[in-house]
Short mmCIF file of C-alpha atoms in Angstrom, two decimals:
data_model
loop_
_atom_site.label_atom_id
_atom_site.label_comp_id
_atom_site.label_asym_id
_atom_site.label_seq_id
_atom_site.Cartn_x
_atom_site.Cartn_y
_atom_site.Cartn_z
CA MET L 29 -3.48 18.79 -9.18
CA ARG L 30 -4.55 20.97 -12.07
CA SER L 31 -0.90 20.70 -13.38
CA LEU L 32 -0.79 17.14 -13.35
CA PRO L 33 -1.90 14.70 -16.19
CA ALA L 34 -5.63 14.31 -16.53
CA THR L 35 -5.70 10.69 -15.53
CA LEU L 36 -3.69 11.08 -12.23
CA PRO L 37 -6.19 12.89 -10.03
CA ILE L 38 -8.67 10.04 -10.85
CA LEU L 39 -6.21 7.50 -9.93
CA PHE L 40 -5.35 9.26 -6.77
CA VAL L 41 -8.99 9.03 -5.52
CA CYS L 42 -9.01 5.31 -6.29
CA GLU L 43 -5.87 5.23 -3.99
CA ILE L 44 -7.68 7.13 -1.19
CA SER L 45 -10.47 4.57 -1.10
CA PHE L 46 -8.20 1.70 -1.51
CA LEU L 47 -5.63 2.72 1.24
CA LEU L 48 -8.52 3.57 3.50
CA GLY L 49 -9.75 -0.09 3.35
CA HIS L 50 -6.26 -1.37 3.67
CA GLY L 51 -5.56 0.68 6.67
CA LEU L 52 -8.60 -0.39 8.40
CA ILE L 53 -8.37 -4.04 7.70
CA MET L 54 -4.70 -4.30 9.03
CA THR L 55 -5.76 -2.81 12.29
CA LEU L 56 -9.18 -4.62 12.54
CA LEU L 57 -7.52 -8.05 11.95
CA GLY L 58 -5.14 -7.77 14.98
CA VAL L 59 -8.01 -6.58 17.15
CA ARG L 60 -10.47 -9.10 16.25
CA MET L 61 -7.80 -11.99 16.61
CA SER L 62 -7.39 -10.99 20.08
CA MET L 63 -11.04 -10.69 20.88
CA GLU L 64 -11.41 -14.21 19.20
CA GLY L 65 -8.65 -15.77 21.51
CA PHE L 66 -6.48 -16.83 18.71
CA PRO L 67 -3.02 -17.54 19.96
CA SER L 68 -0.26 -14.95 19.08
CA HIS L 69 1.66 -17.59 16.90
CA MET L 70 -1.64 -17.98 14.67
CA ALA L 71 -1.83 -14.10 14.44
CA GLY L 72 1.54 -13.93 13.26
CA LEU L 73 1.23 -16.68 10.77
CA LEU L 74 -1.86 -15.24 9.33
CA MET L 75 0.07 -11.76 8.85
CA SER L 76 2.95 -13.66 7.35
CA SER L 77 0.57 -15.20 4.91
CA PHE L 78 -0.44 -11.90 3.54
CA SER L 79 3.24 -10.95 2.91
CA LEU L 80 3.76 -14.32 0.99
CA GLY L 81 0.76 -13.75 -1.17
CA PHE L 82 2.17 -10.00 -1.71
CA VAL L 83 5.44 -11.44 -3.05
CA VAL L 84 3.71 -14.18 -5.13
CA GLY L 85 1.22 -11.47 -6.47
CA SER L 86 4.20 -9.21 -7.33
CA TYR L 87 5.49 -11.92 -9.63
CA LEU L 88 2.30 -13.36 -11.09
CA LEU L 89 0.45 -10.28 -11.79
CA GLU L 90 2.95 -8.13 -13.74
CA LYS L 91 2.39 -10.74 -16.79
CA ARG L 92 -1.50 -10.23 -16.49
CA ILE L 93 -1.06 -6.33 -16.69
CA ARG L 94 0.96 -6.80 -19.90
CA HIS L 95 -1.70 -9.00 -21.36
CA VAL L 96 -5.04 -7.38 -20.39
CA GLY L 97 -3.92 -3.88 -19.14
CA HIS L 98 -4.02 -1.92 -16.10
CA ILE L 99 -7.66 -1.12 -15.57
CA ARG L 100 -8.89 -4.93 -16.04
CA VAL L 101 -6.18 -6.10 -13.26
CA PHE L 102 -7.09 -3.06 -10.99
CA ALA L 103 -10.90 -4.28 -11.21
CA ALA L 104 -10.19 -7.90 -10.72
CA CYS L 105 -8.03 -7.21 -7.67
CA ALA L 106 -10.21 -4.98 -6.13
CA GLY L 107 -13.25 -7.31 -6.52
CA ILE L 108 -11.10 -10.15 -4.87
CA LEU L 109 -10.21 -7.78 -2.10
CA ALA L 110 -13.66 -6.82 -1.41
CA VAL L 111 -14.95 -10.49 -1.27
CA THR L 112 -12.19 -11.54 0.94
CA ALA L 113 -12.73 -8.53 3.34
CA MET L 114 -16.23 -9.45 3.75
CA LEU L 115 -15.58 -13.37 4.07
CA HIS L 116 -13.38 -12.53 7.39
CA GLY L 117 -16.60 -11.17 9.05
CA LEU L 118 -18.89 -14.09 7.66
CA TRP L 119 -16.45 -17.09 8.53
CA VAL L 120 -14.29 -16.34 11.63
CA ASN L 121 -11.94 -19.21 11.50
CA PRO L 122 -8.10 -18.99 11.68
CA TRP L 123 -7.62 -21.53 8.77
CA ALA L 124 -9.94 -19.96 6.51
CA TRP L 125 -8.52 -16.30 7.30
CA LEU L 126 -5.26 -17.98 6.26
CA ALA L 127 -6.47 -18.38 2.78
CA TRP L 128 -8.09 -14.95 2.66
CA ARG L 129 -5.11 -13.14 3.69
CA LEU L 130 -2.91 -15.22 1.15
CA LEU L 131 -5.45 -14.04 -1.54
CA GLY L 132 -5.72 -10.45 -0.31
CA GLY L 133 -1.72 -10.21 -0.29
CA ILE L 134 -1.79 -11.26 -3.89
CA ALA L 135 -4.85 -8.63 -4.93
CA THR L 136 -2.99 -5.95 -3.03
CA ALA L 137 0.29 -6.41 -4.92
CA GLY L 138 -1.68 -6.21 -8.13
CA MET L 139 -3.54 -2.99 -6.93
CA LEU L 140 -0.09 -1.36 -6.07
CA MET L 141 1.60 -2.78 -9.02
CA VAL L 142 -1.08 -0.95 -11.15
CA MET L 143 -1.36 2.66 -9.35
CA GLU L 144 2.37 3.10 -9.17
CA SER L 145 3.29 1.78 -12.75
CA TRP L 146 0.40 3.92 -13.82
CA VAL L 147 1.58 7.05 -11.99
CA SER L 148 5.04 6.45 -13.21
CA GLY L 149 3.93 6.25 -16.88
CA GLU L 150 1.91 9.51 -16.66
CA SER L 151 4.88 11.46 -15.04
CA THR L 152 8.07 12.81 -16.25
CA ASN L 153 11.44 13.83 -14.96
CA ASP L 154 10.18 17.44 -14.63
CA ASN L 155 7.22 16.55 -12.31
CA ARG L 156 7.95 13.26 -10.91
CA GLY L 157 9.23 14.69 -7.64
CA ARG L 158 5.95 16.54 -7.24
CA VAL L 159 3.84 13.42 -8.17
CA LEU L 160 5.84 11.11 -5.79
CA ALA L 161 5.13 13.64 -3.05
CA ILE L 162 1.43 13.68 -3.34
CA TYR L 163 1.40 10.02 -3.70
CA MET L 164 3.30 9.54 -0.48
CA ILE L 165 1.29 12.12 1.48
CA LEU L 166 -2.08 10.48 0.41
CA SER L 167 -0.79 6.94 0.92
CA THR L 168 0.03 7.99 4.71
CA LEU L 169 -2.85 9.99 5.28
CA SER L 170 -5.16 7.29 3.87
CA LEU L 171 -3.45 4.78 5.92
CA ALA L 172 -3.67 6.50 9.04
CA GLY L 173 -7.33 7.59 8.27
CA GLY L 174 -8.48 3.91 7.65
CA GLN L 175 -6.93 2.93 11.38
CA TRP L 176 -9.06 5.84 12.74
CA MET L 177 -12.33 4.30 11.12
CA LEU L 178 -11.95 1.46 13.64
CA ASN L 179 -13.85 3.49 15.96
CA LEU L 180 -16.98 3.56 13.60
CA ALA L 181 -18.47 0.13 14.78
CA ASP L 182 -17.97 -2.78 17.26
CA PRO L 183 -14.84 -4.73 15.72
CA ALA L 184 -16.48 -7.87 17.36
CA GLY L 185 -19.17 -7.91 14.58
CA PRO L 186 -19.26 -8.13 10.85
CA ALA L 187 -20.04 -4.34 10.10
CA LEU L 188 -16.40 -3.20 9.77
CA PHE L 189 -15.40 -6.14 7.54
CA SER L 190 -18.31 -5.02 5.36
CA LEU L 191 -17.10 -1.49 5.65
CA VAL L 192 -13.62 -2.53 4.44
CA GLY L 193 -15.28 -4.51 1.33
CA MET L 194 -17.35 -1.38 0.23
CA LEU L 195 -14.12 0.81 0.34
CA PHE L 196 -12.33 -1.52 -1.98
CA ALA L 197 -15.50 -1.69 -4.08
CA LEU L 198 -15.63 2.04 -4.38
CA ALA L 199 -11.98 2.10 -5.45
CA LEU L 200 -13.42 0.71 -8.72
CA VAL L 201 -16.05 3.56 -9.47
CA PRO L 202 -13.84 6.41 -10.65
CA LEU L 203 -12.05 4.28 -13.08
CA SER L 204 -15.52 2.67 -14.21
CA ILE L 205 -17.49 5.97 -14.68
CA VAL L 206 -14.79 7.94 -16.64
CA ARG L 207 -13.58 7.50 -19.99
CA ILE L 208 -9.78 6.82 -19.37
CA HIS L 209 -6.91 5.45 -20.81
CA GLY L 210 -4.08 3.53 -19.49
CA PRO L 211 -0.87 5.19 -18.91
CA ARG L 212 1.30 6.44 -21.84
CA GLN L 213 4.51 4.77 -22.86
CA THR L 214 7.72 6.32 -21.90
CA HIS L 215 11.33 5.85 -22.94
CA ASP L 216 12.70 2.60 -21.80
CA ILE L 217 16.16 2.07 -20.39
CA GLN L 218 18.08 -1.29 -20.33
CA PRO L 219 19.18 -1.89 -16.77
CA GLN L 220 22.49 -3.85 -16.16
CA LYS L 221 22.29 -6.98 -14.05
CA ILE L 222 24.20 -6.96 -10.76
CA ARG L 223 24.91 -10.25 -8.65
CA LEU L 224 23.55 -10.45 -5.10
CA LYS L 225 27.22 -11.16 -4.00
CA ALA L 226 28.48 -8.20 -5.87
CA LEU L 227 25.56 -5.92 -4.28
CA PHE L 228 26.37 -7.09 -0.63
CA LYS L 229 29.99 -6.42 -1.32
CA ARG L 230 29.39 -2.78 -2.35
CA ALA L 231 26.50 -1.69 -0.02
CA PRO L 232 25.92 -4.48 2.68
CA VAL L 233 24.29 -1.86 5.04
CA GLY L 234 21.66 -1.22 2.36
CA LEU L 235 20.97 -4.97 1.82
CA VAL L 236 20.83 -5.79 5.60
CA GLY L 237 18.74 -2.51 6.24
CA ALA L 238 16.33 -3.56 3.61
CA PHE L 239 15.75 -6.91 5.06
CA THR L 240 15.44 -5.62 8.84
CA ALA L 241 12.88 -3.11 7.33
CA GLY L 242 10.82 -5.90 6.07
CA LEU L 243 11.30 -7.70 9.24
CA MET L 244 10.29 -4.87 11.58
CA VAL L 245 7.66 -2.98 9.51
CA GLN L 246 5.46 -5.88 8.87
CA SER L 247 5.73 -7.09 12.49
CA PHE L 248 4.75 -3.76 13.69
CA PHE L 249 1.62 -3.36 11.51
CA ALA L 250 0.64 -7.29 12.09
CA MET L 251 1.18 -7.72 15.73
CA THR L 252 0.66 -4.14 17.32
CA PRO L 253 -3.32 -4.15 17.09
CA PHE L 254 -3.02 -7.52 18.73
CA TYR L 255 -0.62 -6.33 21.21
CA GLY L 256 -2.63 -3.26 22.04
CA GLN L 257 -5.70 -5.70 22.90
CA GLU L 258 -3.68 -7.89 25.05
CA ILE L 259 -2.30 -4.99 27.25
CA GLY L 260 -6.11 -3.81 27.93
CA LEU L 261 -6.15 -0.84 25.45
CA SER L 262 -9.74 -0.01 24.30
CA THR L 263 -10.74 -0.10 20.69
CA GLY L 264 -10.27 3.65 20.31
CA GLU L 265 -6.87 3.76 21.98
CA THR L 266 -5.60 1.02 19.68
CA ALA L 267 -6.86 3.00 16.65
CA ARG L 268 -5.53 6.24 17.67
CA PHE L 269 -2.20 4.45 18.57
CA MET L 270 -1.71 3.04 15.06
CA ALA L 271 -2.77 6.21 13.44
CA ILE L 272 -0.67 8.43 15.16
CA THR L 273 2.37 6.41 15.03
CA THR L 274 1.79 5.84 11.31
CA MET L 275 1.41 9.38 10.77
CA VAL L 276 4.98 10.28 11.99
CA ALA L 277 6.57 8.64 9.03
CA LEU L 278 5.12 11.72 6.87
CA PHE L 279 7.38 14.10 8.68
CA ALA L 280 10.36 11.89 9.87
CA GLN L 281 11.46 10.63 6.15
CA TRP L 282 12.08 14.24 5.09
CA GLY L 283 13.97 15.22 8.07
CA LEU L 284 16.12 12.27 8.14
CA GLY L 285 16.28 12.01 4.48
CA ARG L 286 17.88 15.44 4.34
CA LEU L 287 20.31 14.87 7.18
CA SER L 288 21.41 11.75 5.16
CA ASP L 289 22.39 13.90 2.28
CA ARG L 290 24.79 15.79 4.31
CA ILE L 291 26.80 12.85 6.02
CA ASP L 292 27.42 9.33 5.77
CA ARG L 293 24.03 7.54 5.50
CA ARG L 294 25.26 4.54 7.63
CA LYS L 295 25.86 6.78 10.41
CA VAL L 296 22.21 7.88 10.17
CA ILE L 297 21.09 4.61 9.99
CA LEU L 298 23.19 3.52 12.93
CA GLY L 299 21.57 6.37 14.99
CA MET L 300 18.08 5.21 13.77
CA ALA L 301 18.94 1.80 15.06
CA VAL L 302 20.08 2.91 18.42
CA VAL L 303 16.89 5.07 18.81
CA MET L 304 14.69 2.21 17.98
CA THR L 305 16.68 -0.07 20.22
CA ILE L 306 16.22 2.47 23.26
CA SER L 307 12.68 3.24 22.60
CA GLY L 308 11.51 -0.39 22.12
CA ALA L 309 12.84 -1.04 25.55
CA LEU L 310 11.14 1.94 26.98
CA VAL L 311 7.77 1.09 25.53
CA SER L 312 7.56 -2.11 27.53
CA MET L 313 7.94 -0.19 30.77
CA LEU L 314 5.68 3.00 30.06
CA VAL L 315 2.84 0.89 28.60
CA ARG L 316 1.15 0.64 32.22
CA ILE L 317 1.90 4.30 33.07
CA ASP L 318 0.29 6.54 30.83
CA PHE L 319 -1.20 6.08 27.20
CA TRP L 320 -0.02 9.29 25.63
CA LEU L 321 3.49 8.84 27.04
CA LEU L 322 3.44 5.27 25.56
CA VAL L 323 2.21 7.10 22.11
CA LEU L 324 4.91 9.60 22.42
CA VAL L 325 7.76 7.18 22.92
CA ALA L 326 6.44 4.50 20.24
CA CYS L 327 6.57 7.63 17.74
CA PHE L 328 10.49 7.74 18.04
CA HIS L 329 10.37 4.11 17.36
CA THR L 330 8.23 4.15 14.40
CA ALA L 331 9.48 7.48 12.92
CA MET L 332 13.03 5.66 12.54
CA LEU L 333 11.11 2.37 11.58
CA HIS L 334 9.21 3.69 8.76
CA THR L 335 12.33 5.78 7.28
CA LEU L 336 14.63 2.62 7.54
CA TYR L 337 13.84 1.19 3.99
CA ALA L 338 14.09 4.35 2.21
CA LEU L 339 17.45 5.21 3.68
CA SER L 340 18.63 1.69 2.88
CA LEU L 341 17.59 2.05 -0.68
CA ALA L 342 19.29 5.59 -0.84
CA HIS L 343 22.43 4.26 0.62
CA THR L 344 22.54 1.40 -1.80
CA ASN L 345 21.94 3.68 -4.91
CA ASP L 346 25.06 5.78 -3.67
CA TRP L 347 27.30 2.81 -4.81
CA LEU L 348 25.78 1.97 -7.85
CA GLU L 349 26.06 2.86 -11.61
CA PRO L 350 23.00 4.49 -13.16
CA GLY L 351 22.16 1.36 -15.31
CA GLU L 352 22.49 -0.92 -11.98
CA ILE L 353 19.70 0.88 -10.07
CA VAL L 354 16.61 -1.03 -11.36
CA ALA L 355 18.11 -4.36 -10.97
CA ALA L 356 19.65 -3.58 -7.52
CA ASN L 357 16.44 -2.13 -6.29
CA ALA L 358 14.41 -5.23 -7.26
CA LYS L 359 16.95 -7.40 -5.24
CA LEU L 360 16.44 -5.13 -2.19
CA MET L 361 12.88 -5.45 -2.59
CA ILE L 362 13.06 -9.31 -2.61
CA TRP L 363 14.90 -9.15 0.57
CA TYR L 364 12.32 -6.65 2.18
CA GLY L 365 9.86 -9.27 0.84
CA ILE L 366 11.37 -12.20 2.77
CA GLY L 367 11.84 -10.00 5.96
CA SER L 368 8.23 -9.38 5.87
CA ILE L 369 7.45 -13.12 5.52
CA ILE L 370 9.60 -14.03 8.57
CA GLY L 371 8.84 -11.04 10.72
CA PRO L 372 5.13 -11.50 11.92
CA PHE L 373 5.44 -15.12 12.54
CA SER L 374 8.82 -14.75 14.48
CA ALA L 375 7.25 -11.84 16.67
CA SER L 376 4.27 -13.86 17.41
CA LEU L 377 6.39 -16.71 18.58
CA VAL L 378 8.24 -14.23 20.96
CA MET L 379 5.11 -13.00 22.19
CA GLN L 380 3.98 -16.38 22.95
CA LEU L 381 6.90 -17.03 25.03
CA LEU L 382 7.24 -13.61 26.72
CA GLY L 383 3.67 -12.31 26.68
CA PRO L 384 2.57 -9.05 24.82
CA ASP L 385 5.69 -7.12 25.65
CA GLY L 386 7.47 -9.69 23.53
CA LEU L 387 6.53 -7.66 20.46
CA TRP L 388 9.02 -4.88 21.62
CA VAL L 389 11.61 -7.35 22.64
CA PHE L 390 11.38 -8.66 19.25
CA LEU L 391 11.68 -5.17 17.29
CA GLY L 392 14.28 -4.10 19.74
CA GLY L 393 16.59 -7.16 19.31
CA ALA L 394 16.24 -6.57 15.55
CA SER L 395 17.10 -3.06 15.61
CA LEU L 396 20.02 -3.78 18.21
CA THR L 397 21.26 -6.43 15.69
CA LEU L 398 21.31 -4.04 12.76
CA ALA L 399 22.98 -1.36 14.97
CA LEU L 400 25.77 -3.98 15.70
CA PHE L 401 26.25 -4.83 12.11
CA VAL L 402 26.40 -1.24 10.88
CA ALA L 403 28.89 -0.05 13.57
CA LEU L 404 31.24 -3.08 12.34
CA ARG L 405 30.87 -1.92 8.94
CA LEU L 406 31.83 1.36 9.90
CA ARG L 407 34.80 0.11 11.54
CA ARG L 408 35.95 -1.88 8.60
CA ARG L 409 35.16 0.47 5.88
CA PRO L 410 35.31 4.09 7.42
CA GLY L 411 33.08 6.92 6.20
CA VAL L 412 34.04 8.54 3.06
CA PRO L 413 33.39 12.19 2.30
CA VAL L 414 29.86 12.77 0.82
CA GLU L 415 31.50 14.79 -2.21
CA GLU L 416 33.60 11.65 -2.93
CA VAL L 417 30.98 9.27 -2.72
CA GLU L 418 28.66 11.40 -5.03
CA GLN L 419 25.52 10.66 -2.85
CA GLU L 420 22.31 10.97 -4.77
CA PRO L 421 19.55 13.05 -3.06
CA PHE L 422 17.37 11.15 -0.92
CA VAL L 423 13.92 10.52 -2.22
CA ALA L 424 11.26 9.92 0.37
CA VAL L 425 8.92 6.68 -0.35
CA PRO L 426 5.53 5.44 0.89
CA THR L 427 5.75 3.33 3.91
CA LEU L 428 3.13 0.76 2.65
CA GLU L 429 4.57 -2.73 1.62
CA THR L 430 5.39 -2.38 -2.16
CA PRO L 431 8.14 -3.27 -4.50
CA HIS L 432 7.19 -0.83 -7.23
CA PHE L 433 7.75 2.71 -5.76
CA THR L 434 11.18 3.05 -6.81
CA GLU L 435 9.79 3.55 -10.36
CA LEU L 436 8.65 7.01 -9.27
CA ASP L 437 12.19 7.88 -8.35
CA PRO L 438 12.75 11.43 -9.92
CA ARG L 439 16.52 10.40 -10.05
CA LEU L 440 16.21 8.11 -13.04
CA GLU L 441 13.85 7.53 -15.99
CA PRO L 442 11.98 4.35 -14.93
CA THR L 443 11.26 1.17 -17.03
CA GLN L 444 8.00 1.23 -18.24
CA LEU L 445 5.68 -1.63 -19.37
CA GLU L 446 4.45 -1.37 -22.78
CA PHE L 447 0.84 -2.58 -23.62
CA HIS L 448 -0.17 -3.80 -27.18
CA PHE L 449 -4.05 -3.75 -27.76
CA GLU L 450 -3.92 -4.40 -31.44
CA GLU L 451 -4.22 -7.89 -32.92
CA ARG L 452 -0.79 -9.19 -33.63
CA GLY L 453 0.26 -11.51 -36.50
CA ASP L 454 1.38 -15.19 -36.16
CA GLU L 455 5.08 -13.88 -36.85
CA GLU L 456 5.11 -11.31 -34.09
CA GLU L 457 3.75 -13.84 -31.50
CA HIS L 458 6.31 -16.41 -32.41
CA GLU L 459 8.99 -13.59 -32.08
CA GLU L 460 7.85 -12.75 -28.73
CA LYS L 461 7.56 -16.31 -27.45
CA VAL L 462 11.14 -16.92 -28.65
CA ARG L 463 12.50 -13.98 -26.50
CA GLU L 464 10.40 -15.19 -23.53
CA GLU L 465 12.12 -18.65 -23.82
CA ALA L 466 15.60 -17.31 -24.33
CA ALA L 467 15.04 -15.11 -21.14
#
């Protein structure tokens, strides 16, 4: 930490408080919806609304950051999250919760956008790999820690929602009491455009893998707490299940990523999809036998699940020119976001039809479809030796839903937002307006 820029440790403290609250509310909502008797399709719709808000916030709040700066947007989003978290406990109504989750998704996008663009702006190619590793470890541990906090109070009452609001509010304190500046500016790159059709033609497995990752990851986070309550797990068991299955991602990304640096990444993705299909089928059988056996098999599933997007991203980047990486990554995240909107509601419909085990039927079906697609692509375009493809080294990324962590990628110097706090003349404002209209 001492070797990092002075602002980053302060920002990491904010990150811990924010993600503790985020991890807690993700699990708490699923548990509470089951206790309140919400139908599974409503639970899925609520979680899909969060993903929709997240996608909307990713587009809307970037402009606000340019206009008012990182710290103000961070403060506004943290305040919105704190208020909406406590409103969940004060007004228990599925339609009201739909609005709170939409606002929460928008604010979460803003928080993550601020943190990751800030970290990117404060790091260089010399230390970006180390900074990304710290960011990823803190993200995973904080999310898991938040899920453990479900045991601190009765989820049937408002206390845990208030605790979530406190954690979001506390994320403001380090930035408020320390004299701190926003991220410094770095060298900009001019990314080349790439059409979706051209991207699919070059790396179809990467694009489909990103969509499937959004479909499955958000379904897992949204519906697993609800599933745990429906099959009779206690609140403590549900918290342990979510925390442990989230923690395995910390180790799985590095191992699977290093393996994919040595062989065709599509073969690794195919193997992961097969493991998810088999483990998803086994989870449904083991749930009534032993809790820890259930956790063990589920860990195999989530280890693959939380690594899928990172490998899809790495595979896509292998087939891109350096200038195309930024534009292509943005398209992958759009499809990840579309999957994250569709996934929870679709999973909830399957659960309504088949019962709680429908969640694993949905996840297993999605991974089986991915496996068949990758196998088909391997037959059509056989594997090329790694040295001929010139694979980029794998870079692990946080498992939290976010469209901005590729800015931290140590393989490229990222595009950094520029912020002008001085008063500008009329001529300069006119030139900017012309550029925006031309874009």
